[in-house]
PDB file of C-alpha atoms in Angstrom:
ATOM      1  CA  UNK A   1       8.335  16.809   8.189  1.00 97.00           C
ATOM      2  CA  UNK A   2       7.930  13.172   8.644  1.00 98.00           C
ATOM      3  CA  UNK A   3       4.594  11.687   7.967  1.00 98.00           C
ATOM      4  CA  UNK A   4       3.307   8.397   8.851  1.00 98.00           C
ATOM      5  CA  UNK A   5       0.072   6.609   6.953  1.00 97.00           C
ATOM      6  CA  UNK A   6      -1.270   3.708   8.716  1.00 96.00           C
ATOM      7  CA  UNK A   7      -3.878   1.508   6.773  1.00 94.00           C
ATOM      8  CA  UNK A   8      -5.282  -2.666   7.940  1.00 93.00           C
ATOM      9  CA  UNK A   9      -4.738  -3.567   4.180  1.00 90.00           C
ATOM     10  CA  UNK A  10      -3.008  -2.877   0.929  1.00 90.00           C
ATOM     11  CA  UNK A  11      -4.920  -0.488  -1.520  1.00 87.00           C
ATOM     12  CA  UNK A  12      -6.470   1.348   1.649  1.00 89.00           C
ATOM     13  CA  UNK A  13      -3.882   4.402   0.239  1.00 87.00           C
ATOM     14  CA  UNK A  14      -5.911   5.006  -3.221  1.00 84.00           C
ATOM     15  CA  UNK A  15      -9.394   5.474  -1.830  1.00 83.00           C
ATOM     16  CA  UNK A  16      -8.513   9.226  -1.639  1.00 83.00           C
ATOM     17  CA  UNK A  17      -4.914   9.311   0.401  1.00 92.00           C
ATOM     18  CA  UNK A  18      -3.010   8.646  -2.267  1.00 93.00           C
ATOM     19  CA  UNK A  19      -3.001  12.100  -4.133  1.00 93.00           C
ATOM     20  CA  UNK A  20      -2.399  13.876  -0.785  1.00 95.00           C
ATOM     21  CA  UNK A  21       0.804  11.612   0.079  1.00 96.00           C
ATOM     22  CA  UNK A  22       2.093  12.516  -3.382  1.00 96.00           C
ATOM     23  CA  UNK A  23       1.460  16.344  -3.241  1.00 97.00           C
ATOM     24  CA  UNK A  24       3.228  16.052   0.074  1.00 97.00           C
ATOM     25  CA  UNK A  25       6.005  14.034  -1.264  1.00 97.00           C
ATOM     26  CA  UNK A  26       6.416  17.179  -3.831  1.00 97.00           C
ATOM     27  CA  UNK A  27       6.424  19.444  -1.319  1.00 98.00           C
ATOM     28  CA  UNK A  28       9.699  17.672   0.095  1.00 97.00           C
ATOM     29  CA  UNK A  29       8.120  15.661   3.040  1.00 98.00           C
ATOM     30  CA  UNK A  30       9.289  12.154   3.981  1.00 98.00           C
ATOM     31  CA  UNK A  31       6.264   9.978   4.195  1.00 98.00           C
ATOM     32  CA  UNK A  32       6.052   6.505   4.791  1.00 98.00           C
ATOM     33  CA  UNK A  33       3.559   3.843   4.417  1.00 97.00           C
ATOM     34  CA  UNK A  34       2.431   0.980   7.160  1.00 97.00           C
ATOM     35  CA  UNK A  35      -0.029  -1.988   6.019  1.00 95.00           C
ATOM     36  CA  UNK A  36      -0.538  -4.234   8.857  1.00 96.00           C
ATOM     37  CA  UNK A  37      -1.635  -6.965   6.317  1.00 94.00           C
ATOM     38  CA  UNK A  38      -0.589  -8.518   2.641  1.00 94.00           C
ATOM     39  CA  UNK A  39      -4.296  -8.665   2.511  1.00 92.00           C
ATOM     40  CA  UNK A  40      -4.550 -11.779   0.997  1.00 95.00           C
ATOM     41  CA  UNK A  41      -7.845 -13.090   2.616  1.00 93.00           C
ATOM     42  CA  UNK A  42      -9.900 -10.600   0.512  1.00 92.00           C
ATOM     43  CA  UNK A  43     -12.707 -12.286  -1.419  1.00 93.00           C
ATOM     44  CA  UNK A  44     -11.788 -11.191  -4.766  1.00 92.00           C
ATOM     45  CA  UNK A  45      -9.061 -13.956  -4.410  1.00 95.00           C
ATOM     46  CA  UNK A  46     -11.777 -16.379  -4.880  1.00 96.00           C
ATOM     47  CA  UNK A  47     -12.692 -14.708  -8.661  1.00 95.00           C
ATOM     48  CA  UNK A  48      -9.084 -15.340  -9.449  1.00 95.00           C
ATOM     49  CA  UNK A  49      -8.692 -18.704  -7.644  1.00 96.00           C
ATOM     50  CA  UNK A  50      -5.691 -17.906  -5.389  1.00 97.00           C
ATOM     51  CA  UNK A  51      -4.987 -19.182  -2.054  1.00 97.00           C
ATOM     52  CA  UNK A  52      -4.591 -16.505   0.839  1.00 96.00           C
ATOM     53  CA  UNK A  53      -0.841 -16.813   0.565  1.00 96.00           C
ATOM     54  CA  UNK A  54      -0.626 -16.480  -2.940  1.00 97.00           C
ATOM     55  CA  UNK A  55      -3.126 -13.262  -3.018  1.00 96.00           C
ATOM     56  CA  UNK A  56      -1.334 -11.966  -0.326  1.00 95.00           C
ATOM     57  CA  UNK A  57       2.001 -11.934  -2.418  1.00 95.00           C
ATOM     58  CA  UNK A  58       0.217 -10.463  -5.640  1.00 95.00           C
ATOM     59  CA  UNK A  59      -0.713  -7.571  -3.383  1.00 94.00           C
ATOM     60  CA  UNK A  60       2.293  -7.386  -1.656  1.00 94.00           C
ATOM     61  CA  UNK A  61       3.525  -6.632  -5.232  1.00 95.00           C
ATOM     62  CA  UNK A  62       1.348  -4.050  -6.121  1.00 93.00           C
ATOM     63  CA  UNK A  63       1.998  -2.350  -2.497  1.00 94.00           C
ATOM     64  CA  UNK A  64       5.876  -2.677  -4.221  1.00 95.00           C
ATOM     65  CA  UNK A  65       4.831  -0.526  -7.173  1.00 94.00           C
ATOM     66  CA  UNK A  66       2.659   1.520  -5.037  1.00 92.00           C
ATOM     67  CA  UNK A  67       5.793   2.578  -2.947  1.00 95.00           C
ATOM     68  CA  UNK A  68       7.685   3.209  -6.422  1.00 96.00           C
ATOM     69  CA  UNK A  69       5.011   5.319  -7.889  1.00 94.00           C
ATOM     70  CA  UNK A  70       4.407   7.550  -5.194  1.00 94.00           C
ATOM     71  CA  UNK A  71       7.930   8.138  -4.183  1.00 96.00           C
ATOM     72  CA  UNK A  72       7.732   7.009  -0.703  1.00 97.00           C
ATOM     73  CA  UNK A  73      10.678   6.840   2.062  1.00 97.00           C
ATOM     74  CA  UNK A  74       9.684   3.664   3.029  1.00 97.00           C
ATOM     75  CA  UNK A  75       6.811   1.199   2.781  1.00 96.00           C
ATOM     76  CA  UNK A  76       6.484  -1.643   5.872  1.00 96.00           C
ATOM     77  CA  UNK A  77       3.708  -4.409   5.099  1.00 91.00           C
TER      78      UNK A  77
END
């Protein structure tokens, strides 16, 4: 089966998804992952004094590793 997650911003998938995407993963499903934002405008950008561009590329990275963790067909930000 082909699954589709859909989440506004990066990290959205490990408030609870995230274990659930896996066990499908090991079960031989092909899920993919859709951010509709880098999410750089969050405020904790502010603690680490980053512009909205430059947060949204950290994230983007971590949404990299995220994809390589988890196994997933294919992550679109």
């Amino acid at each position: 089966m082909k699954i589709l997650y859909i989440f506004p911003h990066p990290d959205d998938e490990c408030y609870g998804p995230a274990a659930a995407m896996y066990r499908q993963i090991q079960q031989g499903h092909e899920v993919h992952l859709l951010t509709l934002t880098k999410g750089g405008a969050t405020k904790v950008r502010f603690d680490m004094n980053l512009s909205v561009e430059k947060m949204g590329e950290l994230r983007h990275q971590e949404m990299l590793e995220v994809e390589k963790v988890l196994g997933l067909k294919s992550l679109t930000v």
